[in-house]
Amino acid sequence: MSSSFGQIFRATTFGESHGGGVGVVIDGCPPRLPIAVEEIQRDLDRRRPGQSRLVTQRQEADEVEILSGVFEGVTLGSPIALLVRNTDARPQAYDHMKDVFRPSHADYTTQAKYGVRNWQGGGRSSARETIGRVAAAAIARALLRRVAGVEVLAWVSSVHEIDAVVDLDSVTLDDVEATPTRCPDPEAAARIEAAIDAARRAGDSLGGVVTCVARNVPVGLGDPVFDKLDATLGGAMLSLPAAKGVEIGSGFAGTRLTGLVHNDPFEPGPDGRPITTTNNSGGIQGGISNGADVVLRVAFKPTGTISSEQKTVDRDNNPVTLAAKGRHDPCVLPRAVPLVEAMTLLVLADHYLRQRAVDVLPPLDG
Amino acid sequence: MSSSFGQIFRATTFGESHGGGVGVVIDGCPPRLPIAVEEIQRDLDRRRPGQSRLVTQRQEADEVEILSGVFEGVTLGSPIALLVRNTDARPQAYDHMKDVFRPSHADYTTQAKYGVRNWQGGGRSSARETIGRVAAAAIARALLRRVAGVEVLAWVSSVHEIDAVVDLDSVTLDDVEATPTRCPDPEAAARIEAAIDAARRAGDSLGGVVTCVARNVPVGLGDPVFDKLDATLGGAMLSLPAAKGVEIGSGFAGTRLTGLVHNDPFEPGPDGRPITTTNNSGGIQGGISNGADVVLRVAFKPTGTISSEQKTVDRDNNPVTLAAKGRHDPCVLPRAVPLVEAMTLLVLADHYLRQRAVDVLPPLDG
Amino acid sequence: MSSSFGQIFRATTFGESHGGGVGVVIDGCPPRLPIAVEEIQRDLDRRRPGQSRLVTQRQEADEVEILSGVFEGVTLGSPIALLVRNTDARPQAYDHMKDVFRPSHADYTTQAKYGVRNWQGGGRSSARETIGRVAAAAIARALLRRVAGVEVLAWVSSVHEIDAVVDLDSVTLDDVEATPTRCPDPEAAARIEAAIDAARRAGDSLGGVVTCVARNVPVGLGDPVFDKLDATLGGAMLSLPAAKGVEIGSGFAGTRLTGLVHNDPFEPGPDGRPITTTNNSGGIQGGISNGADVVLRVAFKPTGTISSEQKTVDRDNNPVTLAAKGRHDPCVLPRAVPLVEAMTLLVLADHYLRQRAVDVLPPLDG
Amino acid sequence: MSSSFGQIFRATTFGESHGGGVGVVIDGCPPRLPIAVEEIQRDLDRRRPGQSRLVTQRQEADEVEILSGVFEGVTLGSPIALLVRNTDARPQAYDHMKDVFRPSHADYTTQAKYGVRNWQGGGRSSARETIGRVAAAAIARALLRRVAGVEVLAWVSSVHEIDAVVDLDSVTLDDVEATPTRCPDPEAAARIEAAIDAARRAGDSLGGVVTCVARNVPVGLGDPVFDKLDATLGGAMLSLPAAKGVEIGSGFAGTRLTGLVHNDPFEPGPDGRPITTTNNSGGIQGGISNGADVVLRVAFKPTGTISSEQKTVDRDNNPVTLAAKGRHDPCVLPRAVPLVEAMTLLVLADHYLRQRAVDVLPPLDG
């Protein structure tokens, strides 16, 4: 009941951190979309651990196979199944946590909800589940680029108390990928790198914020009530591991402004459509995209799994202490960047097709 | 495609601010639930405008009629249709805005998306749409109280730059309802009341934050991937008019902490289950409720419709100025409180039934 | 969980035979569709009881009100809520059946499933529920006519052992409406009329078959697996009260043919597309419409509620006898005709929009 | 949009006849269900071609792999992904059909709908797609057996003009599997075997009817409107390749009876619940199971792909003749038996969980 996302462009992920593999089935992708396995692999490689000393040193090749739905380089309109095998499983690394619940992790709630748990890693709550999302989103990216020239770009805008200064209009993918931090402000990036190193050495962990911008989003995406574009984006972001907050446009800071300052004035735009001179709305008004860049921010908590000793309980409700072994990210932020992009892409692709479904009648006279 | 919420306990709202009426159809409500129309009316009365000088002075009786699904005081298991007639419609009050797009409002995006618009009020983006949500949530409230003793309570925790001090564990509905601000901190409430009055006089508007707590939530609600409890709550909150941000537990502030401080230590609880000694998780770990209070915060922007003059464009893309007439809230926060409760209730009721659907096999030995 | 139909063009019905009223909310109807309340009323009038002595003599005005979603004669793209009040309720007519289960009716299963039942009529299983379907389908009819010139026409092709002879290609609505039987074969119609009269006098009831044809259905509607066009049509038909079977094209009779005879040969069609010279496929191949007329047949059992005495049990599981009082159709076939049309229209409208949603990329070269 | 089935117990199939493989993701399976890969393989082996000379001689090992969702022999509550590799692909066998549309097949409609087609076999319309359904249904079978002792059994009840005589109450799986025809009437089975052989030699094909019975179905499954148990069963059956009709209980033959004969009288049952003395209802009344055996019949047309020469057109709309090569079933009936069981199982499992979701409140006082 919980593993599908989207109403028309629908991704269903499967797989745990340990077992045969993880993947995704995408149903509802339009036919005739050119797609190469390399495009999917490229996005997966950005998500992959082991890319730098900043992130977990697990070596996962994460090589994707297209099982179905693509023929002679184009989509068939049938479900696209993508599979990534699990290869670097070391279940014994989790032996010491088999009967112990890591604080602020999914161990206890999973056991309580299901009455059974694959303790060899994070199970379904493992970050490996996000492989399916990123793979599906690579196809959404190709679709959105082709139909509307949409570009989605995310980056690390803060880690712990270090805030980056980034120009939303000009920042590029190259800027983001310039350092392993995925923070496009070089000065902040250097400090973030040092902070993450320090946290690892201290057996501690750090959180932070990812900012995402979607450019060239067509006007009219999103529905005015429960499926507002901001609502689906927000729900999508909070479905990411470790996400604890999301803002659209001015967000929480906007509550400190007054309407006169916060409102985005319209002025005549070049193509006969109005444009706004500011963007506190974050590109969304009344739940519907207005043609300005869609802007959102996602808060990720400090990683729960740390190597310092912590108080917790075991399955028999006895107090114990736990110091996590294994290979864990002291800070998920750099790897969260492609995940935020992925969920943004899945939301936009679905809303794009939904709008195409109902925009079928000629304009009214007038 | 956008007017239904929930997978099992499913509410479908309908209606615009002008026209025959607004309402909701609830499908999937369990049979045999005692429900009185007065319970629904009571929650609707909290949402209603005209309750104090702080909010819009429109007089809407908002009297609800149960059209179906309830017989001799209990639910039948069939769809429950609830209707509230529109009575105080004054379309002429909107004449001056017929061909002009209010800044930071849904006027332009609605016109662009649909190519047609009921300009006699906010149409589908009107706050009147939320009547259906509150009515449905009154039934969710009765269900959750009966099956699990769940209590959901929200309040205004800040307006503009005024922050309230509220104890999450002890605050009561009476505290919240003590003043028209719905801020349970009397000192802050007085300042908020003055600020809203001042904003109205200045033709300006104010935003703020609503905090919500859900008590006695059973362990195990929420699914680990796309339908995490926090994801569905977050999407639900951002589907409310004027919402621009949402946080679960520590939220954005939690990104400034380190894992050692942020993690919620487990200790043995009284009934053989672990409890946490802090609640940065906001009652949700890995997307699943852990038995602690669910805590969330929602940012509402300053109201877009203000009586001061603003720059905008008309339907022909000509620059114009607009000063809204009519009766508009200078601050939605007091009225947002029952809306935040409503969406929390709808989410919890649905997840409760979803968990019941699959928790059908006996425990494993062990 | 059961009262919605369709994925994009989605109708949610509500209401019991007794209570405030019955109706429907249609979500996902394209904006800018001209629709008049008279069009909806016209289809409802065909469904209404009391039109002739052949059908139940209940006098139900069934006047429909558009509550929302239509403005100045066109759809807004928001949910269209339609309400028909219950007016001719005579619950006392059901007093004698309050604690007795009518054979082959929903009384027992409803009580067993829900543990509660509105015994003042058929509750949710009443034919009045179909008012919502017919009202929604009137809008689907207007949509399909406008976007593709689709015409859907059904008629009574048999009652009991009386089989009509009807030419599928030439039969018209006027032919169908020529007699109260809705059988367009005048000779058969006369015999059917006599048979229904005889059954009523005998306290008995009759079943029969409705045939439906959809003309000008675009090629390419339907999905190749679970949502085959025939699968959604078939499920839709079996959701009608008293339906016990459905056939597409050659149906059960086709199983007595061999492939050489049954296959529909292709030949070049006038517009560069192939056409079939026979239509055993019923216009659907591999679950997808092929441009030929869609043809289906639906079996309706003899009405369960009859005035003759029958053996049954009461709520305490005691044997009793029951002779139904009240006003009941001795044969639902004439009134089933607009219901079969309605479900066909809802299916086609939804599949039409679904196909529009994904058919967004240019043709491949070659 | 078309590859998922079920609302809570939801199966999403993927894969074409040619490509990496076919499979299914089952979301919403309850945790703690013991399941062995052998149980799934056993049901797949019944579906597999090449079991006898009666069916296609393609040799497909169809070995299933559990990719996720099962740990130490029990379900985890997470998605269960099952994969069967394609191994015996011989795309060259389809070369002669690359640009030609087989009559009464999905070739033309697929090309018209998608504008692209994997011509190396049946693509998504291939019977190989049903591997995913059968695999998912093996898990549904295990679930239903465990929670309610449900048994689902289907068999061939007619082929062409040969009708079997079978006692619905006593027929067993051993009876069905006694011959490769899957017809439990030995005399009819012998004639069917001869008829299929003759059809193959003649380059022709045969259709027929499968009957299915579900025993020990709990009272109360199915919803009274669009998701009637018969409606979901019927839609499910018509989603099977080559299905052209479906009947519940008395079906079309029941339309020739009168109500006095057709109605199923209730009498007091042994456990305080009523039972019916006949079963024209096929175990379903008002769309809800009544505790009697659920009985349905499905019509399968004669196979479209035959080796005799037929008239058709090519992709350029030129008239051509085609005699199919490759390995094709002259009669799908024996292999349709496990497919009918599979869809019945998927429907019942889903409705069972749906009923559990809402049946959460205590009984009313009586």
Coordinates of N, CA and C in Angstrom, one line a residue, chain D residues 242-300:
Chain D
A242 N -7.7 -13.4 -24.3 CA -8.7 -14.2 -25.0 C -10.0 -14.4 -24.3
A243 N -10.2 -13.8 -23.2 CA -11.5 -13.9 -22.5 C -12.5 -13.0 -23.2
K244 N -13.7 -13.5 -23.4 CA -14.7 -12.7 -24.1 C -16.0 -12.7 -23.3
G245 N -16.1 -13.4 -22.2 CA -17.4 -13.3 -21.5 C -17.2 -13.9 -20.1
V246 N -18.0 -13.5 -19.2 CA -18.0 -14.0 -17.8 C -19.4 -14.1 -17.2
E247 N -19.6 -15.1 -16.5 CA -20.9 -15.2 -15.8 C -20.7 -15.5 -14.3
I248 N -21.6 -15.0 -13.5 CA -21.6 -15.3 -12.0 C -22.8 -16.1 -11.8
G249 N -22.7 -17.3 -11.1 CA -23.8 -18.1 -10.8 C -24.6 -18.5 -12.0
S250 N -25.9 -18.1 -12.0 CA -26.7 -18.6 -13.2 C -26.4 -17.9 -14.5
G251 N -25.8 -16.7 -14.4 CA -25.4 -16.0 -15.6 C -26.5 -15.8 -16.7
F252 N -26.1 -16.0 -18.0 CA -27.0 -15.8 -19.1 C -28.2 -16.8 -19.0
A253 N -27.9 -18.0 -18.6 CA -29.0 -19.0 -18.5 C -30.0 -18.6 -17.5
G254 N -29.6 -17.9 -16.5 CA -30.6 -17.4 -15.5 C -31.6 -16.5 -16.0
T255 N -31.3 -15.8 -17.1 CA -32.2 -14.8 -17.7 C -33.4 -15.5 -18.3
R256 N -33.3 -16.9 -18.5 CA -34.5 -17.6 -19.0 C -35.4 -18.2 -17.9
L257 N -35.0 -18.0 -16.7 CA -35.8 -18.4 -15.6 C -36.7 -17.3 -15.1
T258 N -37.7 -17.6 -14.2 CA -38.4 -16.5 -13.5 C -38.0 -16.4 -12.1
G259 N -38.3 -15.3 -11.5 CA -37.9 -15.0 -10.1 C -38.2 -16.1 -9.1
L260 N -39.4 -16.7 -9.3 CA -39.8 -17.8 -8.4 C -38.9 -18.9 -8.4
V261 N -38.4 -19.3 -9.6 CA -37.5 -20.4 -9.7 C -36.0 -20.0 -9.4
H262 N -35.7 -18.8 -9.8 CA -34.3 -18.3 -9.7 C -33.9 -17.9 -8.3
N263 N -34.8 -17.4 -7.5 CA -34.4 -17.0 -6.2 C -33.9 -18.1 -5.4
D264 N -32.9 -17.9 -4.6 CA -32.3 -18.9 -3.7 C -33.0 -18.8 -2.3
P265 N -33.8 -19.7 -1.9 CA -34.5 -19.6 -0.6 C -33.4 -19.7 0.5
F266 N -33.7 -18.9 1.6 CA -32.8 -19.1 2.8 C -33.5 -20.1 3.7
E267 N -32.6 -20.8 4.4 CA -33.1 -21.6 5.5 C -32.1 -21.5 6.6
P268 N -32.5 -21.8 7.9 CA -31.5 -21.6 9.0 C -30.3 -22.5 8.8
G269 N -29.2 -22.0 9.0 CA -27.9 -22.7 8.8 C -27.4 -23.2 10.2
P270 N -26.5 -24.1 10.2 CA -26.1 -24.7 11.5 C -25.4 -23.8 12.5
D271 N -24.8 -22.7 12.0 CA -24.0 -21.9 12.9 C -24.8 -20.6 13.2
G272 N -26.1 -20.6 13.2 CA -26.9 -19.4 13.4 C -27.0 -18.4 12.3
R273 N -26.4 -18.8 11.2 CA -26.5 -18.0 10.0 C -27.3 -18.7 8.9
P274 N -28.0 -17.9 8.1 CA -28.8 -18.5 7.0 C -27.9 -19.1 6.0
I275 N -28.4 -20.2 5.3 CA -27.8 -20.7 4.1 C -28.9 -20.8 3.1
T276 N -28.4 -20.8 1.8 CA -29.3 -20.9 0.7 C -29.4 -22.4 0.3
T277 N -30.6 -22.8 -0.2 CA -30.8 -24.2 -0.6 C -30.5 -24.4 -2.1
T278 N -30.4 -23.3 -2.8 CA -29.9 -23.4 -4.2 C -28.8 -22.3 -4.3
N279 N -28.1 -22.2 -5.4 CA -27.0 -21.2 -5.5 C -27.0 -20.6 -6.9
N280 N -28.2 -20.1 -7.3 CA -28.2 -19.4 -8.6 C -27.4 -18.1 -8.4
S281 N -27.3 -17.6 -7.2 CA -26.6 -16.3 -7.0 C -25.1 -16.5 -7.1
G282 N -24.6 -17.7 -7.2 CA -23.2 -18.0 -7.3 C -22.4 -17.4 -6.1
G283 N -23.0 -17.5 -5.0 CA -22.3 -17.1 -3.7 C -22.2 -15.6 -3.5
I284 N -22.9 -14.8 -4.3 CA -22.8 -13.4 -4.2 C -24.2 -12.8 -4.3
Q285 N -24.6 -12.0 -3.3 CA -25.9 -11.3 -3.3 C -25.7 -9.8 -3.0
G286 N -26.1 -8.9 -3.9 CA -25.9 -7.5 -3.7 C -24.4 -7.2 -3.8
G287 N -23.7 -8.0 -4.5 CA -22.2 -7.7 -4.6 C -21.4 -8.2 -3.5
I288 N -22.0 -8.9 -2.5 CA -21.3 -9.3 -1.3 C -21.4 -10.8 -1.1
S289 N -20.4 -11.5 -0.8 CA -20.4 -12.9 -0.6 C -21.4 -13.3 0.5
N290 N -22.1 -14.4 0.3 CA -23.1 -14.9 1.2 C -22.7 -16.2 1.9
G291 N -21.5 -16.6 1.7 CA -21.1 -17.8 2.4 C -21.2 -19.1 1.6
A292 N -22.0 -19.1 0.5 CA -22.1 -20.2 -0.4 C -20.9 -20.2 -1.3
D293 N -20.6 -21.2 -2.0 CA -19.5 -21.3 -2.9 C -19.6 -20.2 -4.0
V294 N -18.6 -19.5 -4.2 CA -18.6 -18.5 -5.3 C -18.3 -19.3 -6.6
V295 N -19.2 -19.1 -7.6 CA -19.1 -19.8 -8.9 C -19.1 -18.9 -10.0
L296 N -18.2 -19.1 -10.9 CA -18.1 -18.2 -12.1 C -17.6 -19.0 -13.3
R297 N -18.0 -18.5 -14.5 CA -17.6 -19.2 -15.8 C -17.0 -18.1 -16.7
V298 N -15.9 -18.5 -17.4 CA -15.3 -17.6 -18.3 C -15.2 -18.1 -19.7
A299 N -15.6 -17.3 -20.7 CA -15.5 -17.8 -22.1 C -14.2 -17.3 -22.7
F300 N -13.4 -18.3 -23.3 CA -12.2 -17.9 -24.0 C -12.4 -18.2 -25.5

